Coordinates of C-alpha atoms in Angstrom, one line a residue:
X11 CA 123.0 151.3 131.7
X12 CA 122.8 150.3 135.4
X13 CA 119.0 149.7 134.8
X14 CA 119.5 147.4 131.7
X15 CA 122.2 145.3 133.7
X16 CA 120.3 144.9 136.8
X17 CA 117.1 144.3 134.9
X18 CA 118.5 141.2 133.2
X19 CA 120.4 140.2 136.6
X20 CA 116.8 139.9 137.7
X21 CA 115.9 137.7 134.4
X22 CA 118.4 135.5 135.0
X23 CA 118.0 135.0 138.4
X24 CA 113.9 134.2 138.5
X25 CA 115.1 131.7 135.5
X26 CA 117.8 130.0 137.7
X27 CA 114.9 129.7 140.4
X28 CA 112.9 128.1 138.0
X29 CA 110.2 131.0 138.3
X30 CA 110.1 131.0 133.9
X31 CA 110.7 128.6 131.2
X32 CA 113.9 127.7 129.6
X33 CA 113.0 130.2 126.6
X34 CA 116.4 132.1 125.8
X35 CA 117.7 134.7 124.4
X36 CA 119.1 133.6 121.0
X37 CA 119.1 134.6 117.6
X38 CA 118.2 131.0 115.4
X39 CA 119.1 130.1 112.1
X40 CA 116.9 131.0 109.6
X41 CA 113.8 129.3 107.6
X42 CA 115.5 130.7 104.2
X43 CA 118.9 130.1 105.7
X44 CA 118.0 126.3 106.2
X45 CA 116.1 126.0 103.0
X46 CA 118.8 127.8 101.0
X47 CA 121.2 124.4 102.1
X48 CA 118.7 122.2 101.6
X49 CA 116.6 122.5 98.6
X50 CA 117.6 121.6 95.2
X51 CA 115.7 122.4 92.2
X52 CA 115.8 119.0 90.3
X53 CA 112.3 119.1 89.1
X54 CA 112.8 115.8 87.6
X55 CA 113.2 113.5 90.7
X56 CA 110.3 111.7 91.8
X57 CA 108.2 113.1 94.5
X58 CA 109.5 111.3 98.6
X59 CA 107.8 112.5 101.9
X60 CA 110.2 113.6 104.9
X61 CA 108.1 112.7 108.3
X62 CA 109.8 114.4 111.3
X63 CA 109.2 113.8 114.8
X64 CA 108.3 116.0 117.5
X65 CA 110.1 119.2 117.8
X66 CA 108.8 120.2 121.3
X67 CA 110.3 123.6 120.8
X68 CA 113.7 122.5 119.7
X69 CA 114.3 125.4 116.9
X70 CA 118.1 125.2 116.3
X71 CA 117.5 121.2 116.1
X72 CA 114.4 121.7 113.7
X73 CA 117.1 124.1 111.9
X74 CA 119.4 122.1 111.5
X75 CA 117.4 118.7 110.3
X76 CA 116.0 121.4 107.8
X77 CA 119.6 122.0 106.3
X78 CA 120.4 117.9 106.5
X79 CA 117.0 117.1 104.2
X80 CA 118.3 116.7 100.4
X81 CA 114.5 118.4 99.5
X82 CA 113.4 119.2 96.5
X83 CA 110.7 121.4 95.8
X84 CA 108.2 118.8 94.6
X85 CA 108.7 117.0 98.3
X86 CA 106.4 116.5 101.0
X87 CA 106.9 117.3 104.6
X88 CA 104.7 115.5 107.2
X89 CA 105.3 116.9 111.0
X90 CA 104.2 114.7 113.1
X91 CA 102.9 116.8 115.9
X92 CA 104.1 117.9 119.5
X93 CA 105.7 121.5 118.1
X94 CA 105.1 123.0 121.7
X95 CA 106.5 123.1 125.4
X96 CA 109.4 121.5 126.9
X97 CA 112.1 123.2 124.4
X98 CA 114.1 125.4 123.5
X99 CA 111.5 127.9 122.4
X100 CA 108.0 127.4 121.4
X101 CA 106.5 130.2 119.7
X102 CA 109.5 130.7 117.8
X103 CA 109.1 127.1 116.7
X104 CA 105.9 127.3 115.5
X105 CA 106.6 131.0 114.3
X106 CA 108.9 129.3 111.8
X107 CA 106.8 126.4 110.6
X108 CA 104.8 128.6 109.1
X109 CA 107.3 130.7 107.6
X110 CA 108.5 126.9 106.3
X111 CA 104.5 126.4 105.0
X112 CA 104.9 130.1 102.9
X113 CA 108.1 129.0 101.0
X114 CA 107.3 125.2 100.6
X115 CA 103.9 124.9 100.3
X116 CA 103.9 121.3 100.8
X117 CA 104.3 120.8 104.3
X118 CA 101.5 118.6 106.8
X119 CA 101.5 119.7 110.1
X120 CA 99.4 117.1 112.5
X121 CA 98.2 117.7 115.7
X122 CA 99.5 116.3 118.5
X123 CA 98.3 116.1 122.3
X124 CA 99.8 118.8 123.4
X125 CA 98.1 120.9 120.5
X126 CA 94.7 119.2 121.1
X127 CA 95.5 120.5 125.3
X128 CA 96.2 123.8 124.0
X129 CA 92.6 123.9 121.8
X130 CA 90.9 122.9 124.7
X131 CA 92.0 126.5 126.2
X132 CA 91.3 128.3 123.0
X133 CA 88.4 130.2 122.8
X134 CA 88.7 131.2 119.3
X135 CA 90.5 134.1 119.7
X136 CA 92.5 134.1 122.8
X137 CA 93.9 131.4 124.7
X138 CA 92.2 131.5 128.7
X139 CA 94.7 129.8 130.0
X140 CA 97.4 126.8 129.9
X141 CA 96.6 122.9 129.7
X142 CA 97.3 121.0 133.3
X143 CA 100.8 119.6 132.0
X144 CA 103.9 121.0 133.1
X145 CA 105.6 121.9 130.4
X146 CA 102.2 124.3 129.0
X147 CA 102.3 125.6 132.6
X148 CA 105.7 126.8 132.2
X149 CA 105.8 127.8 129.2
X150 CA 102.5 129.7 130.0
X151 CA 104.4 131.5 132.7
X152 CA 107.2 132.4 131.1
X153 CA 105.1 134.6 128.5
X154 CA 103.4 136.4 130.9
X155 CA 100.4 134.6 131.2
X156 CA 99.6 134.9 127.4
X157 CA 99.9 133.5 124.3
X158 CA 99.5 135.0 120.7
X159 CA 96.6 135.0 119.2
X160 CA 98.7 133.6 115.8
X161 CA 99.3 130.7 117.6
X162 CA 95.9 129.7 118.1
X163 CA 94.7 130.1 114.9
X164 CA 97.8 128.2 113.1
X165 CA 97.2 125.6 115.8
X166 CA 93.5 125.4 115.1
X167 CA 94.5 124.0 111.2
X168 CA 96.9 121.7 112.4
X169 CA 95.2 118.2 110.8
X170 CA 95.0 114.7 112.6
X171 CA 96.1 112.5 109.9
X172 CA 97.1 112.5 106.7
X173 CA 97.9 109.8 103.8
X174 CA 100.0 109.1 100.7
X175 CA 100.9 106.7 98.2
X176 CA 103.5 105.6 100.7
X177 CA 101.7 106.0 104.0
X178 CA 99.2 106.4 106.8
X179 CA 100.3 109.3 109.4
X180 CA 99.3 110.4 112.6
X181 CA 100.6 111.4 115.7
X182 CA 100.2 108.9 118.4
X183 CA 98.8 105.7 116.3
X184 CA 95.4 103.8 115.5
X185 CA 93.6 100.7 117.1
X186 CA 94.7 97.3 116.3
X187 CA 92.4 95.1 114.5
X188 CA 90.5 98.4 113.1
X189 CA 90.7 100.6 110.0
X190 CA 92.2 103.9 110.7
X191 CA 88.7 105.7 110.1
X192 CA 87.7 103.5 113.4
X193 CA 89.8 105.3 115.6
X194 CA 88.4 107.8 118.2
X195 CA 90.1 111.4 117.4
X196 CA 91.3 112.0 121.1
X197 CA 93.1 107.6 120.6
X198 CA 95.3 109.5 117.3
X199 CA 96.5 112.1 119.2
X200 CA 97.1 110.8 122.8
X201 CA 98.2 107.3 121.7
X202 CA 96.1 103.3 121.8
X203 CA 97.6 101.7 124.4
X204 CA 98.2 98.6 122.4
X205 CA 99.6 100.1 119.3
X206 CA 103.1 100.3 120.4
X207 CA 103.6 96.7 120.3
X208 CA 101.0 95.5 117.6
X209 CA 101.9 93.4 114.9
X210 CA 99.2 94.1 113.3
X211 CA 99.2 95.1 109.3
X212 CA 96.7 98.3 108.8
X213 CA 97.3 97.2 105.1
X214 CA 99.1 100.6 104.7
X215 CA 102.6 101.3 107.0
X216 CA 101.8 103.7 110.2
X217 CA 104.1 106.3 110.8
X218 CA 103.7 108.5 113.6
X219 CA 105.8 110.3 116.8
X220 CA 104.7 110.5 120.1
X221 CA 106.2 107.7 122.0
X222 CA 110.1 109.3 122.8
X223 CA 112.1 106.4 121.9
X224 CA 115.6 106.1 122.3
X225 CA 115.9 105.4 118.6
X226 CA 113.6 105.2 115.5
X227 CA 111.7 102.3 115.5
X228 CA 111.5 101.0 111.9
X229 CA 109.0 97.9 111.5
X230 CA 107.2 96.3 108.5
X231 CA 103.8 97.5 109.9
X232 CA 105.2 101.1 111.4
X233 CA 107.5 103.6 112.4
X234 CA 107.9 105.5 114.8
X235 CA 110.3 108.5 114.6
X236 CA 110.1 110.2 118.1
X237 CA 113.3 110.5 119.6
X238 CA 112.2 112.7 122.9
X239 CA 114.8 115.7 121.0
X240 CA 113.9 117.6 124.2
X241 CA 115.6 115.8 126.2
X242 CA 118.4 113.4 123.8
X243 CA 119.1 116.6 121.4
X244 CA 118.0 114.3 118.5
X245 CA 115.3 115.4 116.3
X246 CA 114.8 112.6 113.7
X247 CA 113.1 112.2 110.3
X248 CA 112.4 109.2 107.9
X249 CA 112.5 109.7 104.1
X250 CA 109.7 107.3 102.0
X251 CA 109.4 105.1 100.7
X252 CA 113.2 104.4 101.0
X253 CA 113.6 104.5 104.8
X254 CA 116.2 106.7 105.0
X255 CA 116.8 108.4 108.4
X256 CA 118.0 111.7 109.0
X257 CA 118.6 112.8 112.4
X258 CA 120.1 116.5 113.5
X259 CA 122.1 116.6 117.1
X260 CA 122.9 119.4 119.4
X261 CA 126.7 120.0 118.8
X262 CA 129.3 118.9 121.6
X263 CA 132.4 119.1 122.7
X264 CA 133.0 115.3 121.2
X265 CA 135.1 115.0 117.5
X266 CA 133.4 114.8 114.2
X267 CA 134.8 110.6 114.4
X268 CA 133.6 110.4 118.0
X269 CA 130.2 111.8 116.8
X270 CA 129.7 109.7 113.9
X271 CA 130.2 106.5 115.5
X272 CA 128.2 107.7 118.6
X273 CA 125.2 108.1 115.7
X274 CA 125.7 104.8 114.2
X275 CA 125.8 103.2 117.3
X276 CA 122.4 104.7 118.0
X277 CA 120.7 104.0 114.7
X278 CA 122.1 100.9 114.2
X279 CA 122.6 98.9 117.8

């Protein structure tokens, strides 16, 4: 007993020196839990995609948003990309994505740049190391110096765009003044520096993550539905082709009224 205690005095003290990640001890909602909310089995409605931003390792939000979707079995979900570091925890992130891509087969899951920095440490069957960034550092340190072999392979069929009747999607955007084919891999994931501002129509709406905005960005030309839920505790997603958002929030101490209008106020100022 005196062991055990003293053994996670220790845990929590090299965490409060910042010596490992902010990966906790916690028990999450469920995959089946969140689907069990939010799927309903109206065969009949038409077919809508859900596009969610990054999830950095946020699994309660990523949870919740789950439970918040009105999905329907015929449904498309598009991630967006960025499922790794900075979080909550990572591997359980991505450990329940693909229990997600096992009881709704359709589910997209592009790769972002910190997926494409991960690959580039991948060997094939082991990962030699973490990207130079921060958060892979840390999160690299807080598992020991490893990382599962499972999360390499799911990462390595993680796709870099994808497209519908409704839209064009990728994680970090496309060149102005190009078709999408035209733009260099490494550009889709790690972001044109003129996209964020181009008016320019692709002929086909871009929606992608990426940039951490304080709020969804909703154009005529693109959308961007990063909301940086590391650090806000917003995880957002947009519904097409009605525009719908959907965003899930870390609960606080503020009331349900003070809470709404704090969302509207976000979405809509």
């Amino acid at each position: 007993m005196i062991d055990s205690i003293s053994r996670k005095l220790k845990a929590l003290a090299l965490r409060v020196a910042g010596i490992l990640s902010p990966v906790r001890e916690h028990t999450y909602p469920s995959v089946e839990e969140a689907l069990f909310r939010a799927e309903r089995n109206d065969l009949g409605a038409p077919p809508v995609t859900y596009a969610i931003g990054d999830v950095h390792g946020e699994i309660t939000l990523l949870m919740r948003l789950l439970q918040l979707l009105p999905l329907h079995p015929q449904d498309t979900l598009v991630f967006l990309g960025d499922y790794l570091d900075k979080g909550e925890d990572s591997l359980a992130t991505i450990r329940a994505l693909r229990r997600l891509q096992r009881l709704h087969p359709s589910c997209v899951f592009l790769r972002g740049n910190h997926e494409d920095a991960w690959l580039e440490r991948w060997n094939g069957s082991e990962f030699l190391g973490a990207p130079n960034m921060k958060s892979a550092r840390r999160l690299w340190r807080a598992n020991r110096r490893h990382m599962p072999a499972e999360i390499g392979y799911w990462l390595e069929e993680t796709r870099l765009e994808y497209e519908d009747e409704f839209a064009y999607y990728v994680h970090a955007g496309v060149l102005p003044g190009k078709p999408f084919e035209e733009t260099p891999a490494a550009r889709k994931m790690w972001g044109p520096r003129a996209f964020l501002k181009s008016n320019y129509d692709w002929g086909k709406l871009v929606v992608f993550g990426h940039w951490k905005l304080a709020r969804p960005l909703v154009e005529p030309n693109k959308i961007c539905v990063d909301t940086g839920a590391y650090r806000s505790g917003t995880l957002t997603a947009i519904r097409l082709p009605d525009r719908q958002i959907f965003q899930a929030q870390h609960i606080s101490e503020a009331t349900p009224h003070e809470e709404q209008k704090a969302q509207q106020q976000r979405l809509f100022s």
